[in-house]
C-alpha positions as a printed Julia matrix, in Angstrom:
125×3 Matrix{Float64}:
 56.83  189.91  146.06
 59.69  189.16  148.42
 61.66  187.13  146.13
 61.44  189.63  143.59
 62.45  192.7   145.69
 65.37  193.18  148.02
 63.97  191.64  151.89
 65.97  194.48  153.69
 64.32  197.58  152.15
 60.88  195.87  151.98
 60.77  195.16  155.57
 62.26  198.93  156.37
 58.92  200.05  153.91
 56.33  197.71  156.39
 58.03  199.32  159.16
 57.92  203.2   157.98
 54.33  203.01  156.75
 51.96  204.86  157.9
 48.99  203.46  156.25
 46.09  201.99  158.4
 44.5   199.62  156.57
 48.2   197.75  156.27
 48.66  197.74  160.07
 45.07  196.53  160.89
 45.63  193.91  158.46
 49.29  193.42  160.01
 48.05  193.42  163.25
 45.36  191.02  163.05
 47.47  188.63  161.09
 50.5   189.16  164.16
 46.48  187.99  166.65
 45.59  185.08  164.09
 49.04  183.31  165.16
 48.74  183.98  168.53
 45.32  182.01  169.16
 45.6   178.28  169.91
 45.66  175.98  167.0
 42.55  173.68  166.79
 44.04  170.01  167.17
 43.67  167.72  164.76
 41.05  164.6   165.08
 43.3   161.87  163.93
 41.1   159.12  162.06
 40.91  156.78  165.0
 38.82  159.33  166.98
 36.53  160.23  163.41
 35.9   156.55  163.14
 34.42  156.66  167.17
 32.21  159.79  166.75
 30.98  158.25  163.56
 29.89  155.15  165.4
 28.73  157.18  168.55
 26.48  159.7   166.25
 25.25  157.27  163.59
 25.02  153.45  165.83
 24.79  155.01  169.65
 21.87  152.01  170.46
 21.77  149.76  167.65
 24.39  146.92  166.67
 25.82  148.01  162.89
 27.41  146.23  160.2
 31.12  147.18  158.82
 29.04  148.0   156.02
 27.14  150.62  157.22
 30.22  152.06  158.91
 32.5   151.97  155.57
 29.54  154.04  153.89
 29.99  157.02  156.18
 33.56  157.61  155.91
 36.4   157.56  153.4
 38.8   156.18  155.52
 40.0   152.9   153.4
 38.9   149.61  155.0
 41.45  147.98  156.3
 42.49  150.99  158.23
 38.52  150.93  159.41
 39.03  147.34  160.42
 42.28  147.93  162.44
 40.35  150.44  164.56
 37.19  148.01  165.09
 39.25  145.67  166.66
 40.95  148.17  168.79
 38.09  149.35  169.71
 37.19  145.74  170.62
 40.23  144.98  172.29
 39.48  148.12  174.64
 36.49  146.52  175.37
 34.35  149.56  173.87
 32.25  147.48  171.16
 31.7   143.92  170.67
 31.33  141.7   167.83
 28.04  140.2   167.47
 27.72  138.13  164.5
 29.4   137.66  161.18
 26.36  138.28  158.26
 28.22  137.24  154.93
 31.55  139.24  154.67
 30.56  141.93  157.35
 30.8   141.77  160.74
 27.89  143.36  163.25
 29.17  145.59  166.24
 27.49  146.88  169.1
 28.44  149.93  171.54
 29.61  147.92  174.68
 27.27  149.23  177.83
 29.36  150.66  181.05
 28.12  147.41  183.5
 29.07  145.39  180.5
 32.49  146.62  179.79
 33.47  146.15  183.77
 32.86  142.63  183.28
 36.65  140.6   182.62
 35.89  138.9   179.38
 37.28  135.12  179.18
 37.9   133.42  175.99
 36.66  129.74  176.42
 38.3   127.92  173.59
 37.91  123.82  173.11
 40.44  122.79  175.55
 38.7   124.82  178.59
 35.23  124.04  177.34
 33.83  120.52  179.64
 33.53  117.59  177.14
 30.64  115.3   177.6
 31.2   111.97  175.84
């Protein structure tokens, strides 16, 4: 409708109206801007709440977390190991293909972790 019609003498019309209905409308339009815009949960944070509502006790496969969401799988496993890098979950075991996770307790996650790899590890002979 503004295309079509000359922008000048439509906006003069809005502004010589007397018709109520238009300015309620107008005027809770002119509010709907003004409130705060609800940020948006990038898919990091989805991927936490899923694990926080669905696996808040019990250790869960990638399996089980790749069911509840559509966010593509690599992507999923990016943000596991994030997650595991912040020390937030940890990696239990590996069961075929999928790896089990666990929620990381608050006295556990204050713990340093150390790697011990073969060259740190004592060798009996």
């Amino acid at each position: 409708m503004i295309r079509s019609t000359n922008r000048a003498e439509l906006i003069n019309d809005v502004l010589q109206t007397d018709d109520e209905d238009f300015l309620t409308t107008f005027k809770l339009f002119k509010l709907q801007h003004k409130q705060p815009k609800q940020q948006r949960i990038n898919q990091k944070e989805q991927v936490w709440i899923l694990i926080l509502k669905y696996f808040p006790t019990e250790p869960f496969e990638t399996k089980e977390l790749f069911a509840k969401t559509i966010i593509d799988r690599s992507t999923v496993n990016q943000f596991l190991n994030q997650f595991k890098a912040e020390n937030k979950i940890k990696r239990c075991r590996k069961i075929g293909v999928h790896y089990r996770y666990q929620i990381v307790k608050n006295e556990e996650a204050s713990k340093p972790q150390t790697k011990t790899d073969e060259n740190t590890r004592p060798r009996y002979f």
